[in-house]
Structure formats: C-alpha cells, structure tokens
Short mmCIF file of C-alpha atoms in Angstrom, two decimals:
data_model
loop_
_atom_site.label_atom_id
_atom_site.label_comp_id
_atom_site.label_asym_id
_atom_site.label_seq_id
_atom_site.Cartn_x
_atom_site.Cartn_y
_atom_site.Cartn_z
CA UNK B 1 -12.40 17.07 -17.55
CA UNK B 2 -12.80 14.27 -14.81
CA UNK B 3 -11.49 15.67 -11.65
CA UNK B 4 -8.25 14.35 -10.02
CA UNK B 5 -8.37 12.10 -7.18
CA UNK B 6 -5.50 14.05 -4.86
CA UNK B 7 -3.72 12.45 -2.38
CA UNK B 8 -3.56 14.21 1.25
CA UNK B 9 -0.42 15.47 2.43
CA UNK B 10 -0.48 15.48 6.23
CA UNK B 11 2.39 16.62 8.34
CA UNK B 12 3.76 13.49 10.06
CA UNK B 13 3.28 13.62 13.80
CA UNK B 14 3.47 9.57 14.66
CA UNK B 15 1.30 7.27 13.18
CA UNK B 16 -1.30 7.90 9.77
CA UNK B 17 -4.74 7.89 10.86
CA UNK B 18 -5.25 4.37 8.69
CA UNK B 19 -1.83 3.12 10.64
CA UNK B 20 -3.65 3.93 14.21
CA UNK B 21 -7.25 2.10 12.54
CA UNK B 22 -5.11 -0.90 11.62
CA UNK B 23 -3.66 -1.19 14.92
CA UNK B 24 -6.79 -0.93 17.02
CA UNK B 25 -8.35 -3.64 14.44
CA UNK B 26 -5.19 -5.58 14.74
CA UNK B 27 -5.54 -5.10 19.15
CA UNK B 28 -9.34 -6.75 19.08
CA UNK B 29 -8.72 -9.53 17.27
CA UNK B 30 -4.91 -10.06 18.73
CA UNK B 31 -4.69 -8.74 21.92
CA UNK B 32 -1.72 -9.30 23.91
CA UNK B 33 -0.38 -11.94 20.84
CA UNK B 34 0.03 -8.61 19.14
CA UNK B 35 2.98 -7.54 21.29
CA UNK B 36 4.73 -10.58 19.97
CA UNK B 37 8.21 -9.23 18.23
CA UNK B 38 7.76 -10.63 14.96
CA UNK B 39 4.16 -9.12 14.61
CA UNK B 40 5.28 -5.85 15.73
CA UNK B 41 8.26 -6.44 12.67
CA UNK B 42 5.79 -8.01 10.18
CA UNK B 43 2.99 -4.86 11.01
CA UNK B 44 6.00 -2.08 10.63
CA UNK B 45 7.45 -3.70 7.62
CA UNK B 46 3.83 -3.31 6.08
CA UNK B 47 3.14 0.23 7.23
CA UNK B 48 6.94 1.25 5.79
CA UNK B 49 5.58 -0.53 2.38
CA UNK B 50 2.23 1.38 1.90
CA UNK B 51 1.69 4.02 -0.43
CA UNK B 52 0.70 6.37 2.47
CA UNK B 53 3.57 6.43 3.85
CA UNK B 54 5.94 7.72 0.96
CA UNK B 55 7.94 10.81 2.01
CA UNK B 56 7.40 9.94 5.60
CA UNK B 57 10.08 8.87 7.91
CA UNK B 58 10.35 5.06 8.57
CA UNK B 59 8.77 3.51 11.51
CA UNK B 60 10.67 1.15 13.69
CA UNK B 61 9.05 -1.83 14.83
CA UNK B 62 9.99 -0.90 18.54
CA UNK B 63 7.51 2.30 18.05
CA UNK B 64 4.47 -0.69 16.73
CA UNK B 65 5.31 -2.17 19.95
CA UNK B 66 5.28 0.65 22.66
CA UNK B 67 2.22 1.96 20.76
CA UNK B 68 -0.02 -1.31 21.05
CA UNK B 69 1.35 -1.28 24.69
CA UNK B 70 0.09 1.16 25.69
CA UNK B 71 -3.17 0.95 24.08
CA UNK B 72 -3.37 -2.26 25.19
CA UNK B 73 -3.00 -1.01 29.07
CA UNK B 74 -5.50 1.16 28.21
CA UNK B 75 -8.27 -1.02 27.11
CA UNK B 76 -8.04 -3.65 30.27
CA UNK B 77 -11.53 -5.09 29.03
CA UNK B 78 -9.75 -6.16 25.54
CA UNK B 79 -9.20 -9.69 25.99
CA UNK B 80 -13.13 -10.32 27.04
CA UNK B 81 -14.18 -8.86 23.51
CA UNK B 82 -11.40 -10.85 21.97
CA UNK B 83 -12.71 -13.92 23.08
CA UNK B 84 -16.08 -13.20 21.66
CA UNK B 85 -14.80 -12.74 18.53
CA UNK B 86 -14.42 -15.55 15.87
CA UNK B 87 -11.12 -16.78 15.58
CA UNK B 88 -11.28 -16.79 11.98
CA UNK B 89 -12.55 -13.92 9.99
CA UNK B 90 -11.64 -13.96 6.05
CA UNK B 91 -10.04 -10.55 5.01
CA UNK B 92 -12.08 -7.70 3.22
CA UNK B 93 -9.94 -8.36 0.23
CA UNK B 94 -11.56 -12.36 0.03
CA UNK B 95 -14.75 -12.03 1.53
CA UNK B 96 -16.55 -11.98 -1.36
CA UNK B 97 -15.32 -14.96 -2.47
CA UNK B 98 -15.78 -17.03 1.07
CA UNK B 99 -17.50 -20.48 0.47
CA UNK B 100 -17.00 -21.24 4.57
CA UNK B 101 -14.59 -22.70 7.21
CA UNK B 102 -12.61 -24.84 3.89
CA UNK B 103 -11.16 -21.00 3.39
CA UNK B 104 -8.97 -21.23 6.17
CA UNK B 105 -6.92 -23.95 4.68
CA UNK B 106 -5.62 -21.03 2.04
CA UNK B 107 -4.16 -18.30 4.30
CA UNK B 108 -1.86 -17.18 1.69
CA UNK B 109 -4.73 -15.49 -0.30
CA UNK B 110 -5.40 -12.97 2.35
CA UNK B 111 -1.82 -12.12 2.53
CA UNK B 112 -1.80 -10.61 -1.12
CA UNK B 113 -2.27 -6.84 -1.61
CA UNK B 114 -3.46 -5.31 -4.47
CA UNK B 115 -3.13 -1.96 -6.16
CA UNK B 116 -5.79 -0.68 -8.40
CA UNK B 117 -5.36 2.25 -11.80
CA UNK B 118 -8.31 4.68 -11.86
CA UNK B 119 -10.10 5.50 -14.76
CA UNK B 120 -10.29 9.13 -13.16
CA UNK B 121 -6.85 9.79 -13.40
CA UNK B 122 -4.78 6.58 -14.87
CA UNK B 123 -3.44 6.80 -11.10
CA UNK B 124 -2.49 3.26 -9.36
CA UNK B 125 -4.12 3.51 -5.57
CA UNK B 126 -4.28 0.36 -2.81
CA UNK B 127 -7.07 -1.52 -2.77
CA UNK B 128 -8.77 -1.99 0.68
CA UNK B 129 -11.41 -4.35 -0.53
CA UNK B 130 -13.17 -6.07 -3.70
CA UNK B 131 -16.74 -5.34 -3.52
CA UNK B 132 -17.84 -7.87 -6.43
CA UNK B 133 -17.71 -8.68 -10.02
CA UNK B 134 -18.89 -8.79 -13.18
CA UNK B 135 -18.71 -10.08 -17.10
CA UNK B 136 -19.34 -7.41 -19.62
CA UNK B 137 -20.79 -8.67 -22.98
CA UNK B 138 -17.28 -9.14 -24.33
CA UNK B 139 -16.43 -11.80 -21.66
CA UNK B 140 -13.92 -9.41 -20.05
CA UNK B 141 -14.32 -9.76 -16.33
CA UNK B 142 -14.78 -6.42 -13.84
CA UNK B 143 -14.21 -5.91 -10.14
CA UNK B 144 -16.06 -2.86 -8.03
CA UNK B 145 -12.69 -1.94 -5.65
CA UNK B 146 -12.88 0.23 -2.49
CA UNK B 147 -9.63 2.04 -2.66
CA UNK B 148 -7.60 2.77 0.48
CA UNK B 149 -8.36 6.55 2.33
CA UNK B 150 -11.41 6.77 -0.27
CA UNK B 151 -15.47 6.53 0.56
CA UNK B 152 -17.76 4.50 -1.21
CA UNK B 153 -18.91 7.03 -3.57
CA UNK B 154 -15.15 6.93 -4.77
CA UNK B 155 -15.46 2.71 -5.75
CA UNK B 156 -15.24 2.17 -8.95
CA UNK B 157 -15.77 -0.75 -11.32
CA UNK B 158 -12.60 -1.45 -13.22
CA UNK B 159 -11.04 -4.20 -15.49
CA UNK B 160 -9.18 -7.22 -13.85
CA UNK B 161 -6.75 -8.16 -16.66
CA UNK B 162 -5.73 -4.97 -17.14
CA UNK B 163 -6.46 -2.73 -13.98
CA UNK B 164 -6.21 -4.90 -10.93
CA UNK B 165 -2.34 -6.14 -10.08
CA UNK B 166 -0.24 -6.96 -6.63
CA UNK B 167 1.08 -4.12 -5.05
CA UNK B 168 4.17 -2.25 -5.65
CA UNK B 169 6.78 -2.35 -2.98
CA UNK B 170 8.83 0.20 -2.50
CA UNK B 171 12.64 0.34 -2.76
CA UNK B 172 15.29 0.08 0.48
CA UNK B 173 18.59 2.14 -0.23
CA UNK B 174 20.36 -1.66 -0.85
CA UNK B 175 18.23 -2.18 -3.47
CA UNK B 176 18.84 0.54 -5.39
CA UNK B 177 21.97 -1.52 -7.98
CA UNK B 178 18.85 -3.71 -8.93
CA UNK B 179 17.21 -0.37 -10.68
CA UNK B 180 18.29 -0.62 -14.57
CA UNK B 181 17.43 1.71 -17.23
CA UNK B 182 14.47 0.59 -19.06
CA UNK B 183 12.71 -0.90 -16.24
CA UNK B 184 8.90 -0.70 -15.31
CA UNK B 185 8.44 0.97 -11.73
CA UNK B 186 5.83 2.50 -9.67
CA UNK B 187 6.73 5.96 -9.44
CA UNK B 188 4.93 9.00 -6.92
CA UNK B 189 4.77 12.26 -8.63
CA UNK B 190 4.51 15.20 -6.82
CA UNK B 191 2.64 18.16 -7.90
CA UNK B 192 1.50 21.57 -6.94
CA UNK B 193 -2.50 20.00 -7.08
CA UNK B 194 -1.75 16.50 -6.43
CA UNK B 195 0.77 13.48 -5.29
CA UNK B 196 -0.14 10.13 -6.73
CA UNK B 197 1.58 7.04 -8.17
CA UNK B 198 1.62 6.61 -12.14
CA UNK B 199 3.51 3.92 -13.52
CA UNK B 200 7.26 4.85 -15.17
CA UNK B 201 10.37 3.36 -16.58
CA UNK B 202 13.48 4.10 -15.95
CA UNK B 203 15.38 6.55 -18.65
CA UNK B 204 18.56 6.57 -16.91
CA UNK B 205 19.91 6.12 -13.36
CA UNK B 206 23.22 8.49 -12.02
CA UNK B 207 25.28 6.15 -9.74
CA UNK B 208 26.12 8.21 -6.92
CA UNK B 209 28.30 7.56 -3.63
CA UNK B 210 25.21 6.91 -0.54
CA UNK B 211 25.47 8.79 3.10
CA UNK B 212 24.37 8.66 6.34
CA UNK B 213 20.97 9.39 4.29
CA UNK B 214 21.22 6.57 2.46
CA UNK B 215 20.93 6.29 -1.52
CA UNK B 216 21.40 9.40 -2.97
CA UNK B 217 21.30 8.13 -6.60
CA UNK B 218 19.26 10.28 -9.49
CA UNK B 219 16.80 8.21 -11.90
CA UNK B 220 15.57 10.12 -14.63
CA UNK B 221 11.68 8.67 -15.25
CA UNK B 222 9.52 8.93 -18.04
CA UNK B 223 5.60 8.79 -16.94
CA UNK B 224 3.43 6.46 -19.40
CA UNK B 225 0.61 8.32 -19.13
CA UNK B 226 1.91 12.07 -20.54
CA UNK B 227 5.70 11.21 -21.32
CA UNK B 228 6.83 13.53 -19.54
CA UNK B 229 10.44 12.87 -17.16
CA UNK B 230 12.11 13.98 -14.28
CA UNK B 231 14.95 13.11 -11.85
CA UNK B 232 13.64 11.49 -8.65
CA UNK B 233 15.12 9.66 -5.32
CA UNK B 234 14.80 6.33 -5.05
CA UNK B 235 12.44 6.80 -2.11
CA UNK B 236 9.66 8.22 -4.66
CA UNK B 237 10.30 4.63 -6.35
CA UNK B 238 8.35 1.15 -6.05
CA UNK B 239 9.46 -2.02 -7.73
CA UNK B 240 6.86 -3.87 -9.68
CA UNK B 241 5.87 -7.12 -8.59
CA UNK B 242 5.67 -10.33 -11.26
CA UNK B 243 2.41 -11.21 -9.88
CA UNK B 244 -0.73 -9.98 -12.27
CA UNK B 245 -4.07 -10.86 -11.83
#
C-alpha cells in the first residue's frame, strides 16, 4: 500500500511558516510598496484562500500590514538589496516556460494557481511550481509538480488533462445559497491519520439560520474516491473553478 501523504496540523499561533516565507519574499522584492493597503488586502485575501489555512482563523489584512511593518523596521538595509534585484522575475509556476523580457507583457499567467491530485493518495494539493514536461508514447502530455509544504523527493510526474487544474477557492459564509445538491466541490476530510482535500459532491445541504459564527448550514458529501459521506461546515468546503488545464 502506497503511503499517505498527511497534512500537518499545527496549532495556530499567528502566521504559517509558508505565510511568514511568502512575506519575507514578498519584503525583498517590494519593500516599502508592500505596505501599500491594497497589497496588504490582495496578500491576506490569498493566505485566507490557501489550503493551509483551512480550520484556521481568518487573517485580517491589518495583521499583513503591522507584520511587514515591523519586519520592514527591522531590516533597515532592505531597500539596497531591493534595488539590486531585477524588477522583473517570472514566477516559479512559469519559469519553465520563459522565452525572455516579451513575458512580461502576460502578467495574468503568473497570477493563476494551480492544484495538483496525487497518484499516492488521489489527494488534490497546491502546486508551488512546474518543474517540466513531457509526452508519453500515447501523446498524452505530463508535468513534474513541486507541491506546496512538500520536498523534492515528494515531486511527482502527473497527467495535465486530467491531474493538473486551477485552484479551488474556498467558500465565505455569503456564499453558502450558491452550494446546490449535486455539485462538484473541493472538500477537506479530516481523519485520525490524515487531513487532505479529495474532491466531493454535494448529497444534500440543511438550510440553517447563520450566527455571529457565520454559516452554520450542514452539507452531506459523498467522496469520489471511496463513496463514502458525511455532514461537514461549509468552512471544510472549496468551490471548483471552470478553469481546466
């Protein structure tokens, strides 16, 4: 039996390590531009939307802020490295692809985020980079991925058409009318060994009146990879995303 590819479960105390590594990345090449409000928003909506972050409280964009503050007071030699850094660096997920400077004139690609489904454990996981690719004798196309939290001796090569998609977003407590029985979602299931995301649909939903909480709503789920169900918050939920590769 191929062994399971668990998730950690850390006790939140502030920020995920891979939060604090984003920041610091996002601090050389930024510097004080970072401290700009609708970075701050546009980095805390992202952290909120990760994978890593389910079951943890929300961050507000004010706590982004005060954070790369006061890192930034720390680090008074910042701006010099800044400046000897290239102002434009293609992401991990596109660098393979890079031709050159012509690159920069499609922004939007580095934008996307992708998730990835293992063939260790049928599990959908972020995808922090594409290594490369390749075309098996059928013509069917492969990517090696990097997944997000994982080493390199955790990549794995695995099929684009059918393996490789946007990412999931996860649901607000608004959204939660939009959820329909029947639908396709993104669901984390949490177990004794492990707490990963396996794709679900929706075998009935139990309208219920929201609180100071927020939705309180029950959606019975029924996992496609063992068919088996369960009644989960709509906080375990993420909506899928039109976009496939």
């Amino acid at each position: 039996m191929e062994r399971l590819r668990p998730r950690g479960r850390q006790t939140f105390s502030g920020f995920t390590k891979g939060e604090i590594e984003k920041m610091e990345k996002l601090l050389e090449e930024s510097g004080e531009q970072s401290l700009n409000r609708d970075f701050c928003q546009k980095v805390t909506k992202r952290f909120n939307r990760s994978s890593g972050r389910a079951g943890k409280p929300v961050i507000k964009w004010t706590e982004v802020y005060d954070w790369l503050q006061s890192r930034l007071q720390d680090l008074p030699k910042i701006e010099k490295r800044i400046s000897e850094i290239p102002k434009a660096c293609p992401s991990n997920k596109t660098q393979e692809s890079s031709q050159g400077p012509e690159d920069e004139k499609s922004p939007d690609l580095s934008e996307l985020e992708f998730e990835a489904r293992s063939s260790k454990d049928g599990a959908w996981y972020d995808v922090a980079m594409f290594l490369t690719h390749r075309f098996l004798s059928s013509g069917e196309a492969e990517v090696r991925v990097r997944f997000v939290g994982f080493g390199a001796e955790e990549d794995e090569w695995v099929n684009i058409k059918q393996a490789v998609r946007e990412r999931s977003v996860p649901l607000e407590h608004t959204e939660c009318q939009k959820v329909k029985t029947g639908d396709l979602v993104l669901c984390f299931q949490e177990r004794r060994d492990q707490a990963i995301y396996y794709d679900a649909h929706i075998v009935e939903v139990q309208r219920r009146m929201h609180d100071i909480r927020g939705c309180r709503c029950l959606f019975l789920v029924r996992y496609d990879h063992d068919n088996t169900e369960e009644n989960v918050r709509l906080r375990r939920l993420c909506r899928r995303l039109t976009h496939q590769i």
